[in-house]
mmCIF file with all atom_site columns, C-alpha atoms in Angstrom:
data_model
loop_
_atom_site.group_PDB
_atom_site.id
_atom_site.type_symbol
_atom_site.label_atom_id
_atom_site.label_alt_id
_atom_site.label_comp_id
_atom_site.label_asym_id
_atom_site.label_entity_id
_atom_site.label_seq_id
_atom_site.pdbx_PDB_ins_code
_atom_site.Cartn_x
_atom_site.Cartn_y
_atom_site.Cartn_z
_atom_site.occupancy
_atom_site.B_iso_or_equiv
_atom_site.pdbx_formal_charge
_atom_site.auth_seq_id
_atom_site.auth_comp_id
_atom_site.auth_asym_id
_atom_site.auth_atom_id
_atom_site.pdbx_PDB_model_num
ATOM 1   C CA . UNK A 1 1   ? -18.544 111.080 102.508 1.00 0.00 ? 1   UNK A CA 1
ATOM 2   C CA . UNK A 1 2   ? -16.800 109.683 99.431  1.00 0.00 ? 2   UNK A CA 1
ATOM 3   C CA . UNK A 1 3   ? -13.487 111.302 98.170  1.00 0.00 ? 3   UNK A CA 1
ATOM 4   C CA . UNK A 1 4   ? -15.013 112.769 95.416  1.00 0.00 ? 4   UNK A CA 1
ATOM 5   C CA . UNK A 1 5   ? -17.163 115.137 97.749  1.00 0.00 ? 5   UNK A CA 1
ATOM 6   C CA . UNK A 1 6   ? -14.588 115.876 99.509  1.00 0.00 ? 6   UNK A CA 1
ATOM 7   C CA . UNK A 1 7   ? -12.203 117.196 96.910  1.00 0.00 ? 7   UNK A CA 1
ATOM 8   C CA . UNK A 1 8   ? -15.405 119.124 95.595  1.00 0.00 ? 8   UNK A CA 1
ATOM 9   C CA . UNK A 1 9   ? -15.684 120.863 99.022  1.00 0.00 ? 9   UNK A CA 1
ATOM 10  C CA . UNK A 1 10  ? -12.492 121.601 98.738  1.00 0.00 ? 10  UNK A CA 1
ATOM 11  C CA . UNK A 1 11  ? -12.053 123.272 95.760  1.00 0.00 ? 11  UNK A CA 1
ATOM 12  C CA . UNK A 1 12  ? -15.056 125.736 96.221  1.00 0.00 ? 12  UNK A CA 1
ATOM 13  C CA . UNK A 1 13  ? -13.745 126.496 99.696  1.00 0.00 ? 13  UNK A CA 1
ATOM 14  C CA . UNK A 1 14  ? -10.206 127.535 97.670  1.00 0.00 ? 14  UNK A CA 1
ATOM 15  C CA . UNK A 1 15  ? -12.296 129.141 95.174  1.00 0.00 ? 15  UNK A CA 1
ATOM 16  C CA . UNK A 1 16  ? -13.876 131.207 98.180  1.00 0.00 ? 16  UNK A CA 1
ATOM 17  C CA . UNK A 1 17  ? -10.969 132.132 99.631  1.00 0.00 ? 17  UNK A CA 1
ATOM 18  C CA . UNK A 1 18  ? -9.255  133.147 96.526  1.00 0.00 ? 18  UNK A CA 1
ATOM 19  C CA . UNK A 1 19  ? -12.177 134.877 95.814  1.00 0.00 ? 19  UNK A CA 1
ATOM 20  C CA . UNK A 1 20  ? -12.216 136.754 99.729  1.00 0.00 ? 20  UNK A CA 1
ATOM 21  C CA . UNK A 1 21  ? -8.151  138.084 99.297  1.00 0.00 ? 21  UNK A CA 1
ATOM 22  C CA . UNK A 1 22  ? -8.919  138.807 95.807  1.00 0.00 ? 22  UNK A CA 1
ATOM 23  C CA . UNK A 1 23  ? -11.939 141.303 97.396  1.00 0.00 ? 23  UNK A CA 1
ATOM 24  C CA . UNK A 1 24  ? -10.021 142.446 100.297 1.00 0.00 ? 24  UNK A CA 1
ATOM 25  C CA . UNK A 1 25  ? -7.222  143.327 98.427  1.00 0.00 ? 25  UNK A CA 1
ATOM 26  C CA . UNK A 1 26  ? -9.127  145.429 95.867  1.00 0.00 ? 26  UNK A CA 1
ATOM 27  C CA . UNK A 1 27  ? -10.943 147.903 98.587  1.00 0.00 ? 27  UNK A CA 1
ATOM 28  C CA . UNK A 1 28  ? -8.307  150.874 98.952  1.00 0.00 ? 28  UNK A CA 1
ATOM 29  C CA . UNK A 1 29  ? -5.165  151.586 97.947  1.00 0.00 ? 29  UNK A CA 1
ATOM 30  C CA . UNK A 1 30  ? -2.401  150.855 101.084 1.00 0.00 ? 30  UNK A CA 1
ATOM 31  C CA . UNK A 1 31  ? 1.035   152.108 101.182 1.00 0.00 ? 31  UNK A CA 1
ATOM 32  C CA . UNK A 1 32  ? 3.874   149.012 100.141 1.00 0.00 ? 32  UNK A CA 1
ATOM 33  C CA . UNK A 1 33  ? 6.222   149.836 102.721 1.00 0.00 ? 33  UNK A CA 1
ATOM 34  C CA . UNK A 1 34  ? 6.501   147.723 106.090 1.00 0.00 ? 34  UNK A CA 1
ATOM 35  C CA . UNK A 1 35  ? 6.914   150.767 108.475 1.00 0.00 ? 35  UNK A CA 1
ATOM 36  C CA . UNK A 1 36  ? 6.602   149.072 111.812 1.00 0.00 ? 36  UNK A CA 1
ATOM 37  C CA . UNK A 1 37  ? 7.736   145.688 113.548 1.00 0.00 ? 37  UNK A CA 1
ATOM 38  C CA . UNK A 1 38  ? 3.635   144.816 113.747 1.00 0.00 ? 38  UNK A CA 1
ATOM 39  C CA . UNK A 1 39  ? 3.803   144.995 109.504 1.00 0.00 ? 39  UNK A CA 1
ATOM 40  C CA . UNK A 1 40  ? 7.071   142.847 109.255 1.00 0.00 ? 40  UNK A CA 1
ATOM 41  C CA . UNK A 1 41  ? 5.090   139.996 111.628 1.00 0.00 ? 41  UNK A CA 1
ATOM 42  C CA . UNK A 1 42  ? 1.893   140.176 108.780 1.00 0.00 ? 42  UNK A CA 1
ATOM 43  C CA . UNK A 1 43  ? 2.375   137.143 106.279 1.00 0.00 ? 43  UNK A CA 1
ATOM 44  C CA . UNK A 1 44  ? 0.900   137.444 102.937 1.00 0.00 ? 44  UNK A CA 1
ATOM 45  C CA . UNK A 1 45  ? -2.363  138.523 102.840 1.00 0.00 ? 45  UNK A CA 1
ATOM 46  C CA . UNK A 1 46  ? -3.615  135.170 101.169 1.00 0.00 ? 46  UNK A CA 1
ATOM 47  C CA . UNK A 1 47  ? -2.002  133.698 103.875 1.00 0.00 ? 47  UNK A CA 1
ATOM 48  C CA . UNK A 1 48  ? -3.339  135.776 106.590 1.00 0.00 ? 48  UNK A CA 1
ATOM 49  C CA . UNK A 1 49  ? -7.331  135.548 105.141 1.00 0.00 ? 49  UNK A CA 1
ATOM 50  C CA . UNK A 1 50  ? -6.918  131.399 104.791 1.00 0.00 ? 50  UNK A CA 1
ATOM 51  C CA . UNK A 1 51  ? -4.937  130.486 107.936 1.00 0.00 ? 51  UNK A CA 1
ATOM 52  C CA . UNK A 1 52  ? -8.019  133.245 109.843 1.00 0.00 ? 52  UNK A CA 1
ATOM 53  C CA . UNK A 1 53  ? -10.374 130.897 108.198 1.00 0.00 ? 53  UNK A CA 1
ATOM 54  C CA . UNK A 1 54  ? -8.991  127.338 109.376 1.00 0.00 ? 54  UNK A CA 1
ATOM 55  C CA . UNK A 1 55  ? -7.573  128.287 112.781 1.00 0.00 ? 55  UNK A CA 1
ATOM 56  C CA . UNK A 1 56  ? -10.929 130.290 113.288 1.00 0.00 ? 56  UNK A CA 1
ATOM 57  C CA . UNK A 1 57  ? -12.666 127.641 112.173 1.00 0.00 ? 57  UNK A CA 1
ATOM 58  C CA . UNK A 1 58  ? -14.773 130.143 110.133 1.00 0.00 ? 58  UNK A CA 1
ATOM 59  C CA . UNK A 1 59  ? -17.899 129.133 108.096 1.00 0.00 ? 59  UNK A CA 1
ATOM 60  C CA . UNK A 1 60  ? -18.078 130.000 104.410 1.00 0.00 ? 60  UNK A CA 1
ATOM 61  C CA . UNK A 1 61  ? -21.530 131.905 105.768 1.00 0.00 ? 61  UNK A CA 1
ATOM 62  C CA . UNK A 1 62  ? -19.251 134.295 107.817 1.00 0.00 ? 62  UNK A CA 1
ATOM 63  C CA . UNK A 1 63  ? -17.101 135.132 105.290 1.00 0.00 ? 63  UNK A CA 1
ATOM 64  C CA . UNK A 1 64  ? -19.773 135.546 102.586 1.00 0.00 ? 64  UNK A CA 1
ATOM 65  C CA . UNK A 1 65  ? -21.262 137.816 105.156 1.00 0.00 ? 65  UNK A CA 1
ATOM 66  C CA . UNK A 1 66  ? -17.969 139.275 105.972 1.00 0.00 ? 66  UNK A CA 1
ATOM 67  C CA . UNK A 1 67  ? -17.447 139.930 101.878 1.00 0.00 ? 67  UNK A CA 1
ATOM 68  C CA . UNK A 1 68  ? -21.386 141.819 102.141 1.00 0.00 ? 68  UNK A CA 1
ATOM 69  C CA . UNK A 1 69  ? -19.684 144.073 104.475 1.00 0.00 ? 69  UNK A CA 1
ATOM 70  C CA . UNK A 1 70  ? -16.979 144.707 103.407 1.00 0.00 ? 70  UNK A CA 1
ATOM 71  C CA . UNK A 1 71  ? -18.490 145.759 99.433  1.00 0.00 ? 71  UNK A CA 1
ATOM 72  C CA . UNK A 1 72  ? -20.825 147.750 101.278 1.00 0.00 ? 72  UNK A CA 1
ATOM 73  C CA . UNK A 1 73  ? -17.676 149.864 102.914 1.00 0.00 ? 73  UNK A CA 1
ATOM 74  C CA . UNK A 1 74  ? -16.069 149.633 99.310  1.00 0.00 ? 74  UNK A CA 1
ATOM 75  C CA . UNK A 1 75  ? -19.057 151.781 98.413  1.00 0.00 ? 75  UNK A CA 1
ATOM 76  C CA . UNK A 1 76  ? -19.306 154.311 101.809 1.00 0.00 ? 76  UNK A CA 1
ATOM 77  C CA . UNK A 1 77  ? -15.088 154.698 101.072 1.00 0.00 ? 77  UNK A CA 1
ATOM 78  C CA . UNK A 1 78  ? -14.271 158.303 99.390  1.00 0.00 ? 78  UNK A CA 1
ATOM 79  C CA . UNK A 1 79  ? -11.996 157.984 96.380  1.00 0.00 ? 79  UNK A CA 1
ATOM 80  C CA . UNK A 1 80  ? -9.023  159.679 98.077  1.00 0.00 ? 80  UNK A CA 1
ATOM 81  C CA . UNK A 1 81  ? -9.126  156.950 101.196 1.00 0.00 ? 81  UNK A CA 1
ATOM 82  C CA . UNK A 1 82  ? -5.919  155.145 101.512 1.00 0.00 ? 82  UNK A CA 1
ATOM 83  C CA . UNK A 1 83  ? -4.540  152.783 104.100 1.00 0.00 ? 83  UNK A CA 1
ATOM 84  C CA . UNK A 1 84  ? -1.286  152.156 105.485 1.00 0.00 ? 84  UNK A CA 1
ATOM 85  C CA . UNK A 1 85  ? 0.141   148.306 104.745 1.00 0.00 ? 85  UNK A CA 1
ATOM 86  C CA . UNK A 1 86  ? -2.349  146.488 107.051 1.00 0.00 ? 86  UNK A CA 1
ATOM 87  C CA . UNK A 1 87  ? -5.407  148.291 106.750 1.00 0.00 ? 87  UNK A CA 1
ATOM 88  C CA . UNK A 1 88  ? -6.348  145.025 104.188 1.00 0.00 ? 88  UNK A CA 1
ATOM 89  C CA . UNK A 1 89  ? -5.887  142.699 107.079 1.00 0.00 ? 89  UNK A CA 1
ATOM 90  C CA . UNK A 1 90  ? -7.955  145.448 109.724 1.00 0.00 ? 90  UNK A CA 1
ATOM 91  C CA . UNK A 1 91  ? -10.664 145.127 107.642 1.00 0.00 ? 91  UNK A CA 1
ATOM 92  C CA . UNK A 1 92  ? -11.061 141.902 106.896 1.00 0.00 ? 92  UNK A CA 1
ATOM 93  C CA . UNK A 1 93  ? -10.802 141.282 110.761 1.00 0.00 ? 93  UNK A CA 1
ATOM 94  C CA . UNK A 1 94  ? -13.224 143.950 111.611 1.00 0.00 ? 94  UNK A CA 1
ATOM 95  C CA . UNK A 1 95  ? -15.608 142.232 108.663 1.00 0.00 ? 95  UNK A CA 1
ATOM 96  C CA . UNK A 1 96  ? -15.478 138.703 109.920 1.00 0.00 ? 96  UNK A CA 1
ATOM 97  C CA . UNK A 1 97  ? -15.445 139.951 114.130 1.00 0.00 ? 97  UNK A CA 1
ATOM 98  C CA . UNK A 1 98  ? -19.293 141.548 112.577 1.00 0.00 ? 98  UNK A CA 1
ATOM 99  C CA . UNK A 1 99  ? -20.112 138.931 110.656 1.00 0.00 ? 99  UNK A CA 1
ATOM 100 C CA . UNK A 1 100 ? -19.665 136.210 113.735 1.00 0.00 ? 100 UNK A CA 1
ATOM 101 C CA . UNK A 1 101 ? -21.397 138.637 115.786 1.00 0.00 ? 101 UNK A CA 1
ATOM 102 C CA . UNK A 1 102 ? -24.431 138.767 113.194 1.00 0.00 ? 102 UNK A CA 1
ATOM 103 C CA . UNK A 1 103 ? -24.552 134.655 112.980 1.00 0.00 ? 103 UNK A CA 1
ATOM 104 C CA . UNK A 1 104 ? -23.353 133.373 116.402 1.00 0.00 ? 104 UNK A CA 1
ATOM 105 C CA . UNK A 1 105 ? -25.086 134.930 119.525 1.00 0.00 ? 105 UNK A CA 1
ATOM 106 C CA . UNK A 1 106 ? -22.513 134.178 121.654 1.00 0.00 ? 106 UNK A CA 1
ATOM 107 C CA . UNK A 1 107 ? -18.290 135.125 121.729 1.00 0.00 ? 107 UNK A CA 1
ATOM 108 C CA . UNK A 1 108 ? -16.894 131.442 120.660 1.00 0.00 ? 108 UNK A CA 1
ATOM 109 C CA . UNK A 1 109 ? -15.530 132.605 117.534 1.00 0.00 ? 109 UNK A CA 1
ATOM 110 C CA . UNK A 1 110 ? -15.410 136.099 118.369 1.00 0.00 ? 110 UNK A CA 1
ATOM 111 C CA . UNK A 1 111 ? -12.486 134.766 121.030 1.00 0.00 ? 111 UNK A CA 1
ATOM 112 C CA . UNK A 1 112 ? -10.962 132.531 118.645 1.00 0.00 ? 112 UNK A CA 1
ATOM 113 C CA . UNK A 1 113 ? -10.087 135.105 116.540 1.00 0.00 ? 113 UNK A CA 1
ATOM 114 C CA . UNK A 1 114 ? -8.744  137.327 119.400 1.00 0.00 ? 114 UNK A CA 1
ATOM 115 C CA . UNK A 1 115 ? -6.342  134.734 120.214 1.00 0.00 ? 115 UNK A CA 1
ATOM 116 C CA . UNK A 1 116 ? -5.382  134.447 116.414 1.00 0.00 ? 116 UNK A CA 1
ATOM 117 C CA . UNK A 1 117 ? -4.298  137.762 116.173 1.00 0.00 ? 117 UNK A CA 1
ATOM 118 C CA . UNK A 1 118 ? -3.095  138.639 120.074 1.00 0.00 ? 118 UNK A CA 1
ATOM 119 C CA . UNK A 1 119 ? 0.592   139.093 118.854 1.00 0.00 ? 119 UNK A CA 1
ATOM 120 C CA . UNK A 1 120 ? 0.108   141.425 116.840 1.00 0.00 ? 120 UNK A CA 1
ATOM 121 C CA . UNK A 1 121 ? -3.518  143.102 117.556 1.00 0.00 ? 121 UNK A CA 1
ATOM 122 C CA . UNK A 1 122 ? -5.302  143.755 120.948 1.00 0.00 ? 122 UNK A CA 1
ATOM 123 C CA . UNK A 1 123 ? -8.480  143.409 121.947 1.00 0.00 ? 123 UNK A CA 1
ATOM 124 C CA . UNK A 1 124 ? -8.598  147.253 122.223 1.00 0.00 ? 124 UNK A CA 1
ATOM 125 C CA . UNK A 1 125 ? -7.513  147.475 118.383 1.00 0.00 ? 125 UNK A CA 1
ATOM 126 C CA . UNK A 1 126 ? -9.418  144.843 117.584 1.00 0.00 ? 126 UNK A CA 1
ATOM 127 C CA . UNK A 1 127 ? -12.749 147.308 119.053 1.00 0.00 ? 127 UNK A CA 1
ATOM 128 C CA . UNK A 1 128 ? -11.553 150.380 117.424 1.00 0.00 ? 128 UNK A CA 1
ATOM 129 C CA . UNK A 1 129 ? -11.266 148.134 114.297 1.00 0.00 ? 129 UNK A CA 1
ATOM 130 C CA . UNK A 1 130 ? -15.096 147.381 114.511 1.00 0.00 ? 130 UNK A CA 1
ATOM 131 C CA . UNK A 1 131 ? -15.871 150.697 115.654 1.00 0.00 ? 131 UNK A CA 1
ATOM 132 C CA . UNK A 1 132 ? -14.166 152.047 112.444 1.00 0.00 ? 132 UNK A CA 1
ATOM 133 C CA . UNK A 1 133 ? -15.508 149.901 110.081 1.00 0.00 ? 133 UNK A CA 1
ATOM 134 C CA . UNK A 1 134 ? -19.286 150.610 111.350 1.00 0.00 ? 134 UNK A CA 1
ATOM 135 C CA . UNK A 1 135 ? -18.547 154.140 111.634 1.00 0.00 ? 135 UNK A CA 1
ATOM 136 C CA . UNK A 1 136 ? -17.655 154.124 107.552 1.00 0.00 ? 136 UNK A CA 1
ATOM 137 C CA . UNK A 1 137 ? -20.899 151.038 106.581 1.00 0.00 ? 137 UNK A CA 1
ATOM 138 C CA . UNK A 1 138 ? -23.289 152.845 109.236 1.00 0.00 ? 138 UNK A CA 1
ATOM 139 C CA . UNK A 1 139 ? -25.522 150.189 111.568 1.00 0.00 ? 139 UNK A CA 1
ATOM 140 C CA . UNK A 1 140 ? -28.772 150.485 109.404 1.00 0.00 ? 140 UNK A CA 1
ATOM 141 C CA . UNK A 1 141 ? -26.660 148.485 106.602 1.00 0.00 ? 141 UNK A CA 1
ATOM 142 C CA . UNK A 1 142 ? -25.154 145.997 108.761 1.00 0.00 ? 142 UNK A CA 1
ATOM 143 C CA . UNK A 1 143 ? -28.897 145.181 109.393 1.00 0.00 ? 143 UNK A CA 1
ATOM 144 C CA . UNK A 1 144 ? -30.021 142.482 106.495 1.00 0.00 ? 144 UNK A CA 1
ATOM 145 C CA . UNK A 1 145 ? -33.567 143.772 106.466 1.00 0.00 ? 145 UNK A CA 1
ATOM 146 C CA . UNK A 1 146 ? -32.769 147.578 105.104 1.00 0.00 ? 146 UNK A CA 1
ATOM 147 C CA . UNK A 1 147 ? -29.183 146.729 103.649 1.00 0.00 ? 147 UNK A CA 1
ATOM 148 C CA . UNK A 1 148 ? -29.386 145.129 100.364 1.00 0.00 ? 148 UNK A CA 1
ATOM 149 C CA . UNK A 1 149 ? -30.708 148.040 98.859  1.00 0.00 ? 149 UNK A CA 1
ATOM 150 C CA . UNK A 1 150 ? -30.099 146.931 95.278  1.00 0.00 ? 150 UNK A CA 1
ATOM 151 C CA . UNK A 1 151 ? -31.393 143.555 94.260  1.00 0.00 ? 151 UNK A CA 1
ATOM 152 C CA . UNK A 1 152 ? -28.738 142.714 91.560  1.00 0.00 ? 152 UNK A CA 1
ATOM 153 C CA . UNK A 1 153 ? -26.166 142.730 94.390  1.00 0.00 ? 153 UNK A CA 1
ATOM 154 C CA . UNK A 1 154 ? -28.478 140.171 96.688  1.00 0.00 ? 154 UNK A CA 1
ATOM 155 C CA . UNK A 1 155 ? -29.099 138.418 93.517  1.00 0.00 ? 155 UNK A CA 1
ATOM 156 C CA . UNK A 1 156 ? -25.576 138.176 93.015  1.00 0.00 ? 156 UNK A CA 1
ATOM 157 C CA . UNK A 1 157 ? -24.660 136.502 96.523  1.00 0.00 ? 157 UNK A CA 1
ATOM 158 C CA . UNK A 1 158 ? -26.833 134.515 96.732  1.00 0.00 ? 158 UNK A CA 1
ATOM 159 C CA . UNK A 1 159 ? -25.684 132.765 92.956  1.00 0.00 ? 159 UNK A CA 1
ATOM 160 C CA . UNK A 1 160 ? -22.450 132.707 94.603  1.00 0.00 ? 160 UNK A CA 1
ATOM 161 C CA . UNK A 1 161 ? -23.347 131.296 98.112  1.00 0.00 ? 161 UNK A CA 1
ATOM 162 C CA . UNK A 1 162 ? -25.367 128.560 96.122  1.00 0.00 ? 162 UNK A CA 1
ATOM 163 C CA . UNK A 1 163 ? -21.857 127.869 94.103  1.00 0.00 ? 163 UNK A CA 1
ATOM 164 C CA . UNK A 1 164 ? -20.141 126.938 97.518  1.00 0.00 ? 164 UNK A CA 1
ATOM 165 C CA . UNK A 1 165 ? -22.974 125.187 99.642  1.00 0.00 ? 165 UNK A CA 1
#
């Protein structure tokens, strides 16, 4: 693969992961303050979302998937919902444990990212994380066949999968 490629590659992957904190960020309002120890640990959230991503070894088709899932809670959210400081980096976790799930039947990222976040989340948060987040999206959207519901959306993602592949 000539340089060239490469530095192509590159700058879409940026793009999509500017793109993903950008996203995350905007779904509900969290409170600044750093209450607990666990918050103070928590880099950036750009940060957070792009070392996930290497150490993970995530594919840009997880986290497009992960992005699907977490518009679609954007739009189950009421208008009053607010978070405390890391509810951003719960549910981008939560969106990327389903989206592995979805793409990979079997638990090698699923454990990567476990061990990514053991200091400061448990595999017990990291359940009631999921549990949450499909509690607010509901399974029947999770599931590709019924969940696009509008086309402009699918139309949408895929133009911007097509950007980064």
């Amino acid at each position: 693969m000539d340089t060239l490629s490469l530095q192509f590659r590159q700058s879409n992957l940026d793009a999509l992961l500017t793109y993903a904190v950008s996203n995350v960020d905007g779904i509900i309002q969290c409170s600044p303050p750093k209450k607990h120890y666990q918050h103070i640990l928590l880099p950036s959230l750009q940060s957070f979302i792009t070392t996930m991503y290497k150490r993970c070894r995530l594919t840009p088709t997880v986290l497009i998937i992960a992005l699907i899932y977490l518009d679609r809670l954007k739009c189950n959210l009421p208008n009053q919902a607010r978070g405390e400081f890391d509810t951003h980096y719960k549910l981008f976790l939560a969106a990327i444990l389903l989206a592995s799930k979805y793409i990979e039947d079997h638990n090698r990222l699923t454990k990567s990212i476990y061990r990514a976040v053991a200091p400061l989340y448990g595999p017990r948060d990291l359940a009631e994380m999921e549990r949450s987040f499909l509690a607010i999206v509901s399974v029947s959207q999770i599931k590709w066949a019924r969940g696009w519901g509008r086309r402009k959306n699918y139309d949408a993602w895929f133009f911007f999968s097509r950007t980064f592949f």
